[in-house]
Coordinates of C-alpha atoms in Angstrom, one line a residue:
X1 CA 0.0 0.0 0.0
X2 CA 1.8 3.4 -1.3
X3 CA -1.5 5.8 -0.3
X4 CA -4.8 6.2 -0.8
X5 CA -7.0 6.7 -3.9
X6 CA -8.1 10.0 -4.0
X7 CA -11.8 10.8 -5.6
X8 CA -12.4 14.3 -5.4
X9 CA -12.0 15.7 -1.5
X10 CA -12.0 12.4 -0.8
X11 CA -9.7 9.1 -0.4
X12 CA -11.1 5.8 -0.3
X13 CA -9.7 3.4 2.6
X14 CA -9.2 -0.4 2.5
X15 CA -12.5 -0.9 3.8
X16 CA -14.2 0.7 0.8
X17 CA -15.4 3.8 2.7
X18 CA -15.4 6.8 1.0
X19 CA -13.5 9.6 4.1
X20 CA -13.3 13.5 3.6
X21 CA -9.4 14.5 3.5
X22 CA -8.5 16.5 6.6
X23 CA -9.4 20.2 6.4
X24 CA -6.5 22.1 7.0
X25 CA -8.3 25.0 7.5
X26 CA -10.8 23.3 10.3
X27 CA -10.0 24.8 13.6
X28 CA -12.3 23.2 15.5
X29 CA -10.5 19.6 17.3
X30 CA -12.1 17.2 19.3
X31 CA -9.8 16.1 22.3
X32 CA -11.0 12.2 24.0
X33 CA -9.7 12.6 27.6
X34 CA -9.4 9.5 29.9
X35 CA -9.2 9.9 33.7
X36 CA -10.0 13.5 33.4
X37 CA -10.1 16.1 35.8
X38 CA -10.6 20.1 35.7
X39 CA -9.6 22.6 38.2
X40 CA -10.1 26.0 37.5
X41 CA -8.3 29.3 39.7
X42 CA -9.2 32.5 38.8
X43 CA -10.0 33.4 35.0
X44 CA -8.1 29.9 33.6
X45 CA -9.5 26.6 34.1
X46 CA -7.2 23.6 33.7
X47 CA -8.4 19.9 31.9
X48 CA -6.0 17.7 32.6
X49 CA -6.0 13.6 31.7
X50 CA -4.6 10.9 29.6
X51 CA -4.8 10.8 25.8
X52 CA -4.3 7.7 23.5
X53 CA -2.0 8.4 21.3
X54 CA -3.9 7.7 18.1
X55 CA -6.4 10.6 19.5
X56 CA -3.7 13.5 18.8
X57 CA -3.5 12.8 15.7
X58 CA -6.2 15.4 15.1
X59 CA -4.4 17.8 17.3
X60 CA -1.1 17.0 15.1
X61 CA -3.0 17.8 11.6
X62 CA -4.6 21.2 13.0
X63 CA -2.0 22.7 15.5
X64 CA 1.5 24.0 14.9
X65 CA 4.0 25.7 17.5
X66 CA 3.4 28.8 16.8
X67 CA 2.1 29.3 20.0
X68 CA 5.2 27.8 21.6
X69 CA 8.5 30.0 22.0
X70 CA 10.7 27.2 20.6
X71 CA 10.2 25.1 17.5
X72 CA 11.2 21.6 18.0
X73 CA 13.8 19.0 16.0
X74 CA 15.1 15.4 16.1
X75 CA 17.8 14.8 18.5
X76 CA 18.7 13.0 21.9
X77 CA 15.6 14.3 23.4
X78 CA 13.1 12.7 21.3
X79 CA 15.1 9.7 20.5
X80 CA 14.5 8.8 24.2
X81 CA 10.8 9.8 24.3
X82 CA 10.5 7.7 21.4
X83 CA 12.7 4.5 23.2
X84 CA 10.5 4.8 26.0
X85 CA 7.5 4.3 24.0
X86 CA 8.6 1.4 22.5
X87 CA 10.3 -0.2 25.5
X88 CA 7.5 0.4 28.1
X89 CA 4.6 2.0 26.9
X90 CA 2.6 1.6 30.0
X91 CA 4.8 3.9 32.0
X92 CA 5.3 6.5 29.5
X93 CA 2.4 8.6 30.7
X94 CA 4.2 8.8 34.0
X95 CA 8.2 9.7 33.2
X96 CA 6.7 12.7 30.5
X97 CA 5.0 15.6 31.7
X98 CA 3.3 15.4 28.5
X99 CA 1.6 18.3 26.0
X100 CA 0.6 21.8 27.2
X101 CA -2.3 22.7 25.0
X102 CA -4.7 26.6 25.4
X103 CA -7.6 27.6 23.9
X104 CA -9.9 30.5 24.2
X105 CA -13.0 29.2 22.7
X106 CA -13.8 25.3 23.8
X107 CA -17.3 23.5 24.2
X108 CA -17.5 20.5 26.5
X109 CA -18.7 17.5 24.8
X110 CA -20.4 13.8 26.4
X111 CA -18.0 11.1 27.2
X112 CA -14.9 13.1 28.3
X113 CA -14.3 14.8 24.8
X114 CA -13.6 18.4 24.5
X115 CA -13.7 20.6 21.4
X116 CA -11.4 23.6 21.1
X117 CA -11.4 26.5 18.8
X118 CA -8.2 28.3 18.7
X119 CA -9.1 31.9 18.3
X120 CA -5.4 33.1 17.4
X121 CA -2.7 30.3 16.5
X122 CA 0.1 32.8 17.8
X123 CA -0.7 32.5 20.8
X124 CA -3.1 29.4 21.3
X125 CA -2.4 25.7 21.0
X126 CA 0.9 23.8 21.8
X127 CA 2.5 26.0 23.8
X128 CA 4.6 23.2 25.6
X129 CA 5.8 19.8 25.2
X130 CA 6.8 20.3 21.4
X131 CA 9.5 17.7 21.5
X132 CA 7.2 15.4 22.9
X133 CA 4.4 15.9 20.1
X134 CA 7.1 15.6 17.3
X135 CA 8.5 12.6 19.0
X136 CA 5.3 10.8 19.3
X137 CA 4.1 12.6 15.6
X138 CA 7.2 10.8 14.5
X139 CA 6.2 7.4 16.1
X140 CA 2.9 7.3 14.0
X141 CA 4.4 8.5 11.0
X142 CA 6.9 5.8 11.2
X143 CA 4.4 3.1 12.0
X144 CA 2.1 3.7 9.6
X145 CA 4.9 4.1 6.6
X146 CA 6.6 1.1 7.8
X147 CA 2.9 -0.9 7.5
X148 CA 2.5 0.6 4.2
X149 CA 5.6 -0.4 3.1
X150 CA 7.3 3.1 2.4
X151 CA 10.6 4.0 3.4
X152 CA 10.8 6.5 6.2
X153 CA 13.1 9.3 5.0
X154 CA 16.4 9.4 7.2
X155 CA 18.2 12.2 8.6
X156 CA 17.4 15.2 11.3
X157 CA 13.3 16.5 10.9
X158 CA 12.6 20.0 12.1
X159 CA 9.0 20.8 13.1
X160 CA 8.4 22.2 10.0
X161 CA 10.0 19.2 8.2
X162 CA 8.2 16.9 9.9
X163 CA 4.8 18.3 9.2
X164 CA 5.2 18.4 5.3
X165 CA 6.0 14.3 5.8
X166 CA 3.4 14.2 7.9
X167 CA 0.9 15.8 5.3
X168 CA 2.2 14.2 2.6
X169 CA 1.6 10.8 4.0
X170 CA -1.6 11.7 6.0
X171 CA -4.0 9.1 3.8
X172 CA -1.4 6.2 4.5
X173 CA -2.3 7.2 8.6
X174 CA -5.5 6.4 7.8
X175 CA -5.3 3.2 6.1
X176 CA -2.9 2.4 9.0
X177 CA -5.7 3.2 11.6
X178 CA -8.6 1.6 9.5
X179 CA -6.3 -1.6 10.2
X180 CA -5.7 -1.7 13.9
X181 CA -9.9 -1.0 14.1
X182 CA -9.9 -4.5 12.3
X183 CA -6.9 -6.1 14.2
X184 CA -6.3 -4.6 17.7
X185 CA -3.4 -6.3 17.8
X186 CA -1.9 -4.3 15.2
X187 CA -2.2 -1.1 17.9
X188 CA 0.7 0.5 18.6
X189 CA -1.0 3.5 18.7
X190 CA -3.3 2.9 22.3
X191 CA -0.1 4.0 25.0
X192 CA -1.2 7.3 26.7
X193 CA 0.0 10.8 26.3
X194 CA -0.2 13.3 29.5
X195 CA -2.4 16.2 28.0
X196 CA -3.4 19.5 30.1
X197 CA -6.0 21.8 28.3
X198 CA -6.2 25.5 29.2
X199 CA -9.2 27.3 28.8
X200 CA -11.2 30.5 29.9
X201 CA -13.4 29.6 33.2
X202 CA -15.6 31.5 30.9
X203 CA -15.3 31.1 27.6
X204 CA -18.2 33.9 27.0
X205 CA -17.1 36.4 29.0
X206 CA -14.5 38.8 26.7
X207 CA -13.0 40.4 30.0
X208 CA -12.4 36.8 31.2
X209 CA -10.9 35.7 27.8
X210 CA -8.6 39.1 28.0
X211 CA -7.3 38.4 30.7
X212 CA -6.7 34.4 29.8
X213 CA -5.0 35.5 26.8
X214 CA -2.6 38.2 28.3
X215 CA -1.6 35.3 30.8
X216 CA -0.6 32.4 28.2
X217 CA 3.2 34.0 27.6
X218 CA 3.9 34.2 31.3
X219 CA 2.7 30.5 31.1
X220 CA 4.7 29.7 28.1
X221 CA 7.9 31.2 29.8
X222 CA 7.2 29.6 32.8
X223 CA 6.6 25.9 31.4
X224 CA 9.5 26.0 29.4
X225 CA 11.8 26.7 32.3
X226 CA 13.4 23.6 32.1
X227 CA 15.7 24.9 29.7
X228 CA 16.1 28.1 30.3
X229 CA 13.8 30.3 27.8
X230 CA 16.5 32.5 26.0
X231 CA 15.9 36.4 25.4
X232 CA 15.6 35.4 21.4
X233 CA 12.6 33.2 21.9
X234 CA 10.7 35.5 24.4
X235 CA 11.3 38.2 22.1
X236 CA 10.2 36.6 19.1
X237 CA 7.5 35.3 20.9
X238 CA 5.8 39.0 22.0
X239 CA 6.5 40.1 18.4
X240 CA 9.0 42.3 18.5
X241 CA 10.5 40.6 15.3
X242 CA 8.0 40.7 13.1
X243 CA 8.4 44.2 11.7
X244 CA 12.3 44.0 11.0
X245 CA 11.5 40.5 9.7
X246 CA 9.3 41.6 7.3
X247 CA 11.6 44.1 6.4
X248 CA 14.5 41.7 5.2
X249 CA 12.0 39.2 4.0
X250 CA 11.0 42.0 1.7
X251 CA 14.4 43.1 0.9
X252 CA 16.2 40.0 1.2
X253 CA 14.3 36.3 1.1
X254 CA 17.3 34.1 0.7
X255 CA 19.2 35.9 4.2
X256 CA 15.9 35.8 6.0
X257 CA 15.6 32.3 5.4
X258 CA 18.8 31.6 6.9
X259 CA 17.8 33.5 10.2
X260 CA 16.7 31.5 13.2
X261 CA 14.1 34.3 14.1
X262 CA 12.2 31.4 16.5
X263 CA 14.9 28.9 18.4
X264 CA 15.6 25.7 16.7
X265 CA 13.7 26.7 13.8
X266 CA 16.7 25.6 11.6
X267 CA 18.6 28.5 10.7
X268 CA 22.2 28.9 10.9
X269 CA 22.3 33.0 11.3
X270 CA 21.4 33.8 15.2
X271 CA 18.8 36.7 14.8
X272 CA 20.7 38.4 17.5
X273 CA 23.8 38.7 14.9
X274 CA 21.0 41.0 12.5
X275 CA 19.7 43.0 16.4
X276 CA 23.5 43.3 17.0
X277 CA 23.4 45.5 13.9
X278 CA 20.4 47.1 13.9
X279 CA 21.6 49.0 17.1
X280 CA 24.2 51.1 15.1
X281 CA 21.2 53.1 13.7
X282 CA 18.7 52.9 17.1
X283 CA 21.4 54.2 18.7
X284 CA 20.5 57.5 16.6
X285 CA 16.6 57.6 17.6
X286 CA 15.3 60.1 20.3
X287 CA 15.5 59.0 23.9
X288 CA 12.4 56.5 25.0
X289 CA 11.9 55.1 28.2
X290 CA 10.1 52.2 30.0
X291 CA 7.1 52.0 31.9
X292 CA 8.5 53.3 35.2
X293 CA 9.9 56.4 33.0
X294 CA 13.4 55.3 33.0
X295 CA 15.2 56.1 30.4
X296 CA 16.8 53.1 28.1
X297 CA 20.3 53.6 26.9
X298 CA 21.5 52.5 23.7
X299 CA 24.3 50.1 23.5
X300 CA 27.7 50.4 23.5
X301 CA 29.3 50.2 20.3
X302 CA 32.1 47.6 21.3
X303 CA 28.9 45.1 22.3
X304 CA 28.0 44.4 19.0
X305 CA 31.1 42.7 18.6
X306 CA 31.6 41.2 22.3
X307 CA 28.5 41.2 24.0
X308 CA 25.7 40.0 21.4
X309 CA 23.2 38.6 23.8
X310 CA 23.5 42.0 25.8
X311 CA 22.3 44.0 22.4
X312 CA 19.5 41.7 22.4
X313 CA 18.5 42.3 25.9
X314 CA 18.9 45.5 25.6
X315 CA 16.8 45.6 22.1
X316 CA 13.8 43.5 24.3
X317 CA 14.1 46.1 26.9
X318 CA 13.4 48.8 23.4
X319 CA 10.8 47.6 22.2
X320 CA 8.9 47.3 25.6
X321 CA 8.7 50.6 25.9
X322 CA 5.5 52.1 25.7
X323 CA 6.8 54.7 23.5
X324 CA 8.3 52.4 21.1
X325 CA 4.8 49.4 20.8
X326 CA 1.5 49.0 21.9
X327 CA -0.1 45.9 22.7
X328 CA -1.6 45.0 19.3
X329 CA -5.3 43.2 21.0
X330 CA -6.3 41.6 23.7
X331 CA -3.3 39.2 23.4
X332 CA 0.4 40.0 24.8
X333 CA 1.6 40.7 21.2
X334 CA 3.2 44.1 20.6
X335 CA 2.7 46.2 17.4
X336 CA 5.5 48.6 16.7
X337 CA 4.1 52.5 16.8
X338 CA 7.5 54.5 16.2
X339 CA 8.0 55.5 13.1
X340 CA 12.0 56.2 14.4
X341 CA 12.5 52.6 14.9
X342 CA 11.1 51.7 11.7
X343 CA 13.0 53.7 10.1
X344 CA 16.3 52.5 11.9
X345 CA 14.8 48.7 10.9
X346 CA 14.6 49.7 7.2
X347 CA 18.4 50.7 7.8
X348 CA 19.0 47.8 9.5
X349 CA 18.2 45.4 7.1
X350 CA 20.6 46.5 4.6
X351 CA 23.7 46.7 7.0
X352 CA 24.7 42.6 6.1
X353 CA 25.2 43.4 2.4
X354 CA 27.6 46.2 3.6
X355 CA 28.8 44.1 5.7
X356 CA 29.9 41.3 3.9
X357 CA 31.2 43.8 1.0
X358 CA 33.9 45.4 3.2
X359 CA 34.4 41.5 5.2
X360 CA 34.9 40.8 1.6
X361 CA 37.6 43.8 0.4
X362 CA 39.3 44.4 3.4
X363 CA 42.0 41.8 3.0
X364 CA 43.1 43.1 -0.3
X365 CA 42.6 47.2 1.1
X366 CA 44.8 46.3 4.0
X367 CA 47.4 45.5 1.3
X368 CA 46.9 48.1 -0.6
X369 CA 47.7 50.3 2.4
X370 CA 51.4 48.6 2.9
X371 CA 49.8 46.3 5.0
X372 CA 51.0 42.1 5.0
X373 CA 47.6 40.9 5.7
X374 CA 48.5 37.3 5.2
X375 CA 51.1 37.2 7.3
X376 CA 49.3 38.1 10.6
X377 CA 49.3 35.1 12.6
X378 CA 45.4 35.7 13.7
X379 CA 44.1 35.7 9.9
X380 CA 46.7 32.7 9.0
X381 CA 45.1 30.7 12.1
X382 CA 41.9 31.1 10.9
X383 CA 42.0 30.3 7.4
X384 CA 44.6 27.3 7.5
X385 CA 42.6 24.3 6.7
X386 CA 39.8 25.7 6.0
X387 CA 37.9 24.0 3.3
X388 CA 35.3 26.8 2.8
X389 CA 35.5 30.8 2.8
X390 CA 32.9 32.5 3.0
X391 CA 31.2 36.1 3.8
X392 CA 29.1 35.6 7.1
X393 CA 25.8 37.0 5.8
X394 CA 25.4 36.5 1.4
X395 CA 27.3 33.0 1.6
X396 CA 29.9 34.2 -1.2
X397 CA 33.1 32.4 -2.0
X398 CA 36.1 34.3 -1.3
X399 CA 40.2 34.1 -1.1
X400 CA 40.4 34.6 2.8
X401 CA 38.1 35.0 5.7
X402 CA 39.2 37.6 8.4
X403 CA 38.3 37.7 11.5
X404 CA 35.3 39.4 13.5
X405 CA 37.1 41.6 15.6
X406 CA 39.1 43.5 12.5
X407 CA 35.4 44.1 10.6
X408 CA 32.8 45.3 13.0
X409 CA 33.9 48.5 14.2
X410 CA 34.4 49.4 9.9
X411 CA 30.6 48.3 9.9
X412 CA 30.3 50.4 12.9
X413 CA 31.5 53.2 11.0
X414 CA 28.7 53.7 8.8
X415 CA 26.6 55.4 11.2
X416 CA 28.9 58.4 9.9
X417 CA 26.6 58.0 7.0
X418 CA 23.0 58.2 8.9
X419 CA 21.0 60.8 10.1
X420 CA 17.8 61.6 12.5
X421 CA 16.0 63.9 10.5
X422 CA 12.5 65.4 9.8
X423 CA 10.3 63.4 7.0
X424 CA 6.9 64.3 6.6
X425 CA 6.5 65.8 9.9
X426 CA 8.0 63.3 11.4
X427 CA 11.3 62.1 12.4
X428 CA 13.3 59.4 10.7
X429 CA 16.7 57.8 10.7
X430 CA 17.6 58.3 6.9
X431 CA 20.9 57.8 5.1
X432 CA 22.8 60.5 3.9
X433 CA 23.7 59.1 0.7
X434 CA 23.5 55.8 -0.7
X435 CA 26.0 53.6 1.3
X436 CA 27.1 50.8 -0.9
X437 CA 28.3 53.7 -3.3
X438 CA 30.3 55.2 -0.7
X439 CA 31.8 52.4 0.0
X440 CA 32.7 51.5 -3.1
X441 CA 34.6 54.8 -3.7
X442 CA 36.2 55.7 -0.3
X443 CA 36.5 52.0 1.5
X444 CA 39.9 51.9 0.3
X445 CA 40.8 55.8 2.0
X446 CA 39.4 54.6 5.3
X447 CA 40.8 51.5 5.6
X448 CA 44.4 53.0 5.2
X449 CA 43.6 55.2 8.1
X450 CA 41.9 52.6 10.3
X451 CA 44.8 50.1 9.5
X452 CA 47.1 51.7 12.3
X453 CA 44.0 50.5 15.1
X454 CA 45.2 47.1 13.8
X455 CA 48.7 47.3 14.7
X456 CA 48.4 49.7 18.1
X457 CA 46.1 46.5 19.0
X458 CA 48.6 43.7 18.4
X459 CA 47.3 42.8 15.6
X460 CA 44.9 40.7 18.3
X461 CA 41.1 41.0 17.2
X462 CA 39.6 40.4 20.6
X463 CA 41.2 43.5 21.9
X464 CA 40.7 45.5 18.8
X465 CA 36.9 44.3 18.5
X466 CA 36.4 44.8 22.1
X467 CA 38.6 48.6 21.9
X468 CA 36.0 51.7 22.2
X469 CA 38.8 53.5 20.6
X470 CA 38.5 50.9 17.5
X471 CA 34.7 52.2 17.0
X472 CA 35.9 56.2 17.6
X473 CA 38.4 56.0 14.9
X474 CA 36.1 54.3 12.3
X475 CA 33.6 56.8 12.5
X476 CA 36.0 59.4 12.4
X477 CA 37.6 57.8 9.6
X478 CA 34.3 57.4 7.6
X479 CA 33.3 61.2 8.9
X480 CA 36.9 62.4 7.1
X481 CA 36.1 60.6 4.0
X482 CA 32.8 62.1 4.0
X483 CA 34.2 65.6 4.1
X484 CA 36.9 64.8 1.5
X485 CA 39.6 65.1 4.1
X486 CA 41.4 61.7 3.8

């Protein structure tokens, strides 16, 4: 058996019966507790029990993690949720503490069944216990392929991965189920899954779903404490992404691809190397300050090179502020209102091209200035053996790769080229002319005056990267070539 026939919306089973394809655009999932019980504090009331396995398979069609700060992925962790299925099913439910699920619109239903609505799939559905549902997602992918007699695809499944196997293959589930109805011995699927359901104590009451909705990320960060939520997730999680990833979706869709905006979502550029960045324009927009009326600094300019998670806190901290987002509903999502840091995004997003242009040139500039770039032990330690050069952002091929400490204060120096001015009647962080020109004709002056930070330093790219004084003199170096003075 390779899959079912298809007729129309519909595939025909074993058994002859004619069965409507899932509807992928159904919220509405019916969840068949056993051993159920519901305790409710406050606003939230909590429905906690066993699940078979073959019941989330409805819950695995419908619900995604977007609800959960972490995407999920093949590894250690769910090779031994999946072991301990196999090897003792029965005590499963007890060594897992199972799937987190939340809803804001539920109706109770006879025989211990509940159906929930998810109102918003940012914030509703999984929001813990996603290596548990990929794990045992996995499981009944895998049994049904193997009873059908199609190779399971090898290698590491992301989430997202997983759920394109998992769709592909959904009418081969099915056959696989209408068979263990027949033959209960066949069921591998009837080992139980620790569920909790969280829903409104009143499901009619807006101010009651308000406040249940405002609550789910403090429950989310909570939950996942375990391993400790990083700033990245909880960031991406209230939102405060979405407009500078829309931004280099728009401008670049290849880069923004590569960036894991949601942890373990399978991209090999940290967002917090792109909010590292971004902080050399913010630090240009007017002052804002946070809900006790404190005023939040901008970074220093050496921490984008040595302290990348403290740009990121700091960026969190940003876009808290009342004067930079609003809460976008009755959800804990934020929607950026200030046009400044909009501005400074649309800058932003177009600092790893010029980036990777003077990571790419600077090797032959130095040179070109009487420098020996090859010969410094630093950039001959980093490149020996190295099978692939690349730059860090466009993934180009190049002679040699230098090293961090040497570029970022240059990149640093193209604030020289910005400017908070008025636009429209209202402020904006703008260039002052168009910076990959620039570059291209005056790169070559400033990296024969910033050439000497090199040496004063060592030649050691920790201290020079880590150096205030390596930031001043690229900004004064660009600010000279601006005025035609070097």
């Amino acid at each position: 058996i390779h899959g079912p026939a298809t007729v129309g919306p519909f595939f025909v089973s074993r058994s002859g019966t004619k069965r409507k394809e899932t509807n992928m655009q159904n919220k509405s999932i019916i969840i068949k507790f056993d051993f159920s019980v519901e305790q409710t504090v406050g606003q939230i009331t909590k429905i906690t029990g066993f699940v078979k396995a073959k019941y989330l398979i409805p819950i695995i069609d419908i619900l995604d993690l977007k609800a959960n700060p972490r995407s999920s992925k093949t590894g250690p962790v769910t090779t031994a949720i999946q072991k301990s299925i196999e090897t003792d099913p029965d005590l499963f439910p007890f060594k897992t503490k199972g799937i987190l699920l939340a809803s804001s619109r539920y109706k109770r239903l006879e025989r211990n069944r509940v159906r929930i609505m998810p109102d918003d799939f940012e914030i509703e559905g999984i929001l813990d216990g996603g290596h548990n549902t990929l794990a045992i997602g996995l499981y009944i992918l895998r049994r049904a392929m193997l009873f059908a007699d199609t190779a399971f695809p090898k290698g590491e499944k992301t989430w997202d991965r997983f759920k394109e196997l998992w769709h592909e293959n959904r009418g081969t589930i099915d056959l696989y189920l209408d068979e263990v109805r027949d033959d209960p011995s066949l069921d591998e699927l009837g080992f139980y899954v620790p569920v909790e359901l969280l829903v409104p104590r009143d499901a009619e009451d807006f101010g009651c779903v308000e406040i249940f909705k405002n609550n789910l990320f403090e429950i989310c960060e909570a939950r996942n404490n375990n391993v400790e939520l990083n700033i990245s997730a909880k960031a991406n999680q209230k939102g405060f992404f979405n407009d500078i990833k829309s931004l280099m979706e728009k401008r670049n869709p290849v880069l923004c691809s590569r960036i894991e905006w949601k942890t373990n979502d399978g991209g090999d550029i940290k967002a917090q190397d792109l909010i590292a960045l971004a902080w050399i324009p913010l630090t240009l927009i007017t002052p804002v300050k946070d809900e006790a009326g404190k005023v939040i600094e901008p970074v220093a300019a050496n921490k984008i090179y040595s302290a990348k998670g403290s740009c990121l806190k700091q960026f969190e901290k940003l876009m808290a502020s009342p004067d930079v987002t609003v809460q976008a509903g009755t959800d804990y999502k934020r929607t950026l209102k200030n046009t400044e840091v909009s501005s400074a995004f649309k800058i932003a997003v177009e600092l790893p091209e010029l980036y990777d242009y003077i990571y790419e040139n600077f090797p032959a500039l130095y040179n070109a200035a009487n420098g020996k770039y090859g010969r410094i032990n630093e950039v001959k330690k980093l490149n020996e053996n190295r099978r692939e050069k690349k730059t860090p952002f466009s993934d180009k091929g190049i002679d040699i790769v230098s090293p961090e400490g040497y570029i970022v204060p240059l990149v640093y120096g193209l604030q020289a080229l910005m400017v908070n001015k008025s636009v429209n009647g209202h402020n904006e962080i703008v260039w002052l002319q168009p910076p990959m020109e620039f570059l291209q004709n005056n790169l070559g002056k400033i990296v024969k005056s910033y050439s000497g930070i090199i040496s004063m330093g060592d030649y050691d790219p920790q201290k020079i990267g880590k150096n205030a004084q390596s930031y001043n003199q690229a900004l004064s170096d660009f600010k000279l070539a601006i005025a035609g003075l070097i």
